[in-house]
Amino acid sequence: MASATQKAVGGTYMSIGATKATESKPRGARGPGRAGRIANLESADVEFINVTKTFNDANAVDDLNLRVEAGEFFSLLGPSGCGKTTSLRMLGGFEDPTKGRILLGGQDVTNLPPYRRDVNTVFQSYALFPHLNVYENVAFGLRRQRIEKNEIKRRVGEMLEIVDLPNYEKRQSSQLSGGQQQRVALARALVNQPKLLLLDEPMSALDAKLRRQMQIELKRIQTQVGITFLYVTHDQEEAMTMSDRLAVMWHGRIEGMGTPKDVYDSPTTEFVASFLGASNLLAGSIVSTSGSRTTIAIDGGGTIVVPADHVPDLGGSTAVKVGVRPEKIGILPADAVVASDHNSIGGRVRVSTFTGVGNQYIVETNLGVEVTAYAQNIGHQLAPRSGDEVILSWPVEHTFTVKPLPTTVEINETEGD
Amino acid sequence: MEQLVPPDHAGGVAPRRTRRVGRALAPYLLSLPSGLWLLLLFLVPLVLMLSLSLKTCSPSTGACVMAWHWGEFSSEMSLYHQEFITSLYFAAAATVVDLIISFPIAYWIAFYGGRRKNFFLLMLLVPFFVSFVIRTIVWEFVLSNNGVILGALKHIHLLPSGFHILGTSYAVMAGLAYNYLPFTALPLYVALERIDRRVLEAAYDLYATKRVGFMKVIMPLAVPGIFAAFLLTFIPMFGDYVNQEILGGTSNTMIGTVIQNQFLVTLDYAGGASLSAILLVVALLGIFLYARLLGSRTIEQYL
Ligand SMILES: Nc1ncnc2c1ncn2[C@@H]1O[C@H](COP(=O)(O)OP(=O)(O)OP(=O)(O)O)[C@@H](O)[C@H]1O
Ligand SMILES: [Mg+2]
């Protein structure tokens, strides 16, 4: 099954590429919208310039500046209600920005209606046409572009194959399961091969296996056809594995942006550090910097050394938070010698939980704060039990510093995936 | 199968059974009041009327005897087919007028009414808080030969002094169209209001212009509403006699007027009953057609 799909698909994109070139002319001449759309056929870059969207006096999107390169797979992450859908809707043309401009392929599209933008959307709510069957749903965009009948038939057939819904053409959309509807929504947008595809949690209703399969297909289409993807997801792992770059949004602003590795390993704000994966954060203040190392005095006592170039701009203040990821921490016996260029904190194990792939420890440190550490289940290292005295140690390189949030702000929407 | 019943259920067979019987009866008990209501006030009169149409009645005393007189239907039809055709024509024309007038109103309220949708609907319905007959009499007054409109137009010589509307077919159709407007506007509004705006956005996303979105999404999704509006307007109009009586003349008699006359003036009960039966069959045919074309479930949403 999988290999059959693979094969059909392999041939697909070669031929689509070929038709696209020969077809571009009549399509532009006769189609209602394409002619008015942006001229070059390659994928387009996206730019939000100081975009603000206000609903009832509240900023859903707040002075957003974002640039997505052509052909890039870019993900937007963030807690519920942070403005991800609103950003996509402005790009799709369904919402007018209160302030700012939006560029698509270098052209200002801020005031262009949706049908004039070579952008397709996979809506969070699917929004399938209830009066049309699966085939007509997927063919809708192609019909609007006056593509020839046989060509439509071929492309719809191929796309339904890709989303694993062959022989569903005649089904009414109300007769589909949630996951099937979502795949039809995906097919309906993908089949048009737009320059930019907006995907608003396009796989939230799929099971793990199907999701994996679709992720691979999406990534393949994105690289082969060169579509720019702007992808919204709540699944952090999905965002990290698929994205070229990602951004973490919070209260309508971008809190952190970069490659998944950069954002994960060196978060620059407290919000990003705690939203993306798990972090141990210790409040402290900068004492001194010498060479490539900065020393930070932790509020409960003791010092921690961090790479100097990772210290963010604190705007004159010396208050920072020092962070380390649980899986970067090694657990040593209380009498062990800590390696050079490592930070360490002593403490007592409070909770030890076996999770299958590893052990999770909650350690009551001598600084009065709890630190979570995570050790992989490789079998031959120390497995302390609760009550044991231990030393936590990790390389200076894996320590990051973030600007603390104002104390009045609570990160209450954070959801641990 | 028996073995699957947990042991603690074995002892409780008797009370369980009665409880189960009670539960099975509950829906019937609950529907008893409305069932009786329908039976006594709807079904019984209907059967009486149908049987009446097969009886022969004495024109002097009004007493009727069952005669299984099936010929009644054909003889009534041959006598009054012209009135049937007139009714059909008036009702169809007035329904079409209503659809044409209501659609833009319903569309505008549903899509651009914003938070004041209910207010606009109320404004649409306010005139209809007045009794049907009184409204029609007011129309008679408005359309009268020397009334506010025609009188004024005649006064400034825009119309010849002999011009009149009352008594013509146009007056009847205008009255019908006016009186039944809410029956068209409300189902249309419901149908348009129910359309998911996100689906419309999806159409725009897929390169549909406003016009294409209207033709390919709004119209198809409004079809059940249009059909419901048609039925709800057309059927009562077809049997209406008030408008024709008050606004019409002698040359454009509708079937409703005939039936009313037969019952109340000529006391031809059998004739009136058989014409009513024919009217009923026409209405049922319309509903049957609707159910066949659009599914029986959709009709309930508009009633
Ligand atoms: N049409 C609207 N009118 C008023 N407020 C709105 C509207 N649309 C969105 N909002 C508000 O804007 C904020 C951002 O909403 P948005 O839908 O962009 O969130 P999101 O990041 O997509 O969340 P989720 O992950 O739950 O989908 C929310 O606080 C929401 O309540
Ligand atoms: Mg959303």
mmCIF file of C-alpha atoms and ligand atoms in Angstrom, chain A residues 53-56 58-61 77-89 95 124 200-201 232-234 249 252 415, ligand 1:
data_model
loop_
_atom_site.group_PDB
_atom_site.id
_atom_site.type_symbol
_atom_site.label_atom_id
_atom_site.label_comp_id
_atom_site.label_asym_id
_atom_site.label_seq_id
_atom_site.Cartn_x
_atom_site.Cartn_y
_atom_site.Cartn_z
ATOM 1 C CA LYS A 53 -4.663 43.270 14.521
ATOM 2 C CA THR A 54 -7.014 44.594 17.159
ATOM 3 C CA PHE A 55 -10.289 42.929 18.124
ATOM 4 C CA ASN A 56 -12.461 44.876 20.575
ATOM 5 C CA ALA A 58 -7.367 43.812 22.483
ATOM 6 C CA ASN A 59 -4.400 43.095 20.252
ATOM 7 C CA ALA A 60 -4.702 39.590 18.856
ATOM 8 C CA VAL A 61 -1.523 40.225 16.880
ATOM 9 C CA LEU A 77 3.987 27.643 17.849
ATOM 10 C CA GLY A 78 2.324 29.121 20.841
ATOM 11 C CA PRO A 79 -0.357 28.689 23.444
ATOM 12 C CA SER A 80 -4.038 28.772 22.544
ATOM 13 C CA GLY A 81 -5.257 32.265 21.733
ATOM 14 C CA CYS A 82 -1.811 33.739 21.053
ATOM 15 C CA GLY A 83 -2.733 34.916 17.559
ATOM 16 C CA LYS A 84 -1.550 32.155 15.252
ATOM 17 C CA THR A 85 -4.820 31.743 13.380
ATOM 18 C CA THR A 86 -5.280 35.500 13.195
ATOM 19 C CA SER A 87 -1.847 35.861 11.575
ATOM 20 C CA LEU A 88 -2.672 33.215 8.988
ATOM 21 C CA ARG A 89 -6.068 34.779 8.317
ATOM 22 C CA GLU A 95 -8.877 39.664 8.066
ATOM 23 C CA GLN A 124 -8.377 24.806 11.480
ATOM 24 C CA ASP A 200 -3.628 25.698 10.602
ATOM 25 C CA GLU A 201 -3.151 22.563 12.692
ATOM 26 C CA VAL A 232 0.648 26.099 12.814
ATOM 27 C CA THR A 233 0.775 23.220 15.245
ATOM 28 C CA HIS A 234 0.470 22.422 18.925
ATOM 29 C CA MET A 249 4.293 33.374 19.696
ATOM 30 C CA GLY A 252 0.382 38.281 19.629
ATOM 31 C CA GLU A 415 0.905 23.663 28.052
HETATM 32 N N1 LIG C 1 -13.240 37.483 15.141
HETATM 33 C C1 LIG C 1 -12.729 37.742 16.357
HETATM 34 N N2 LIG C 1 -13.314 38.649 17.168
HETATM 35 C C2 LIG C 1 -12.809 38.911 18.376
HETATM 36 N N3 LIG C 1 -11.715 38.343 18.886
HETATM 37 C C3 LIG C 1 -11.088 37.434 18.139
HETATM 38 C C4 LIG C 1 -11.553 37.077 16.841
HETATM 39 N N4 LIG C 1 -10.732 36.138 16.327
HETATM 40 C C5 LIG C 1 -9.798 35.914 17.266
HETATM 41 N N5 LIG C 1 -9.995 36.693 18.351
HETATM 42 C C6 LIG C 1 -9.151 36.732 19.543
HETATM 43 O O1 LIG C 1 -7.819 36.919 19.131
HETATM 44 C C7 LIG C 1 -6.933 36.127 19.884
HETATM 45 C C8 LIG C 1 -6.090 35.266 18.977
HETATM 46 O O2 LIG C 1 -6.901 34.286 18.390
HETATM 47 P P1 LIG C 1 -6.347 33.195 17.387
HETATM 48 O O3 LIG C 1 -7.522 32.486 16.808
HETATM 49 O O4 LIG C 1 -5.429 33.829 16.437
HETATM 50 O O5 LIG C 1 -5.582 32.219 18.374
HETATM 51 P P2 LIG C 1 -4.723 30.924 18.015
HETATM 52 O O6 LIG C 1 -3.315 31.233 18.330
HETATM 53 O O7 LIG C 1 -5.017 30.449 16.654
HETATM 54 O O8 LIG C 1 -5.283 29.897 19.103
HETATM 55 P P3 LIG C 1 -5.565 28.312 18.960
HETATM 56 O O9 LIG C 1 -4.265 27.624 19.158
HETATM 57 O O10 LIG C 1 -6.501 28.045 20.092
HETATM 58 O O11 LIG C 1 -6.173 28.066 17.636
HETATM 59 C C9 LIG C 1 -7.781 35.350 20.862
HETATM 60 O O12 LIG C 1 -7.708 35.981 22.107
HETATM 61 C C10 LIG C 1 -9.164 35.426 20.291
HETATM 62 O O13 LIG C 1 -10.108 35.439 21.319
#
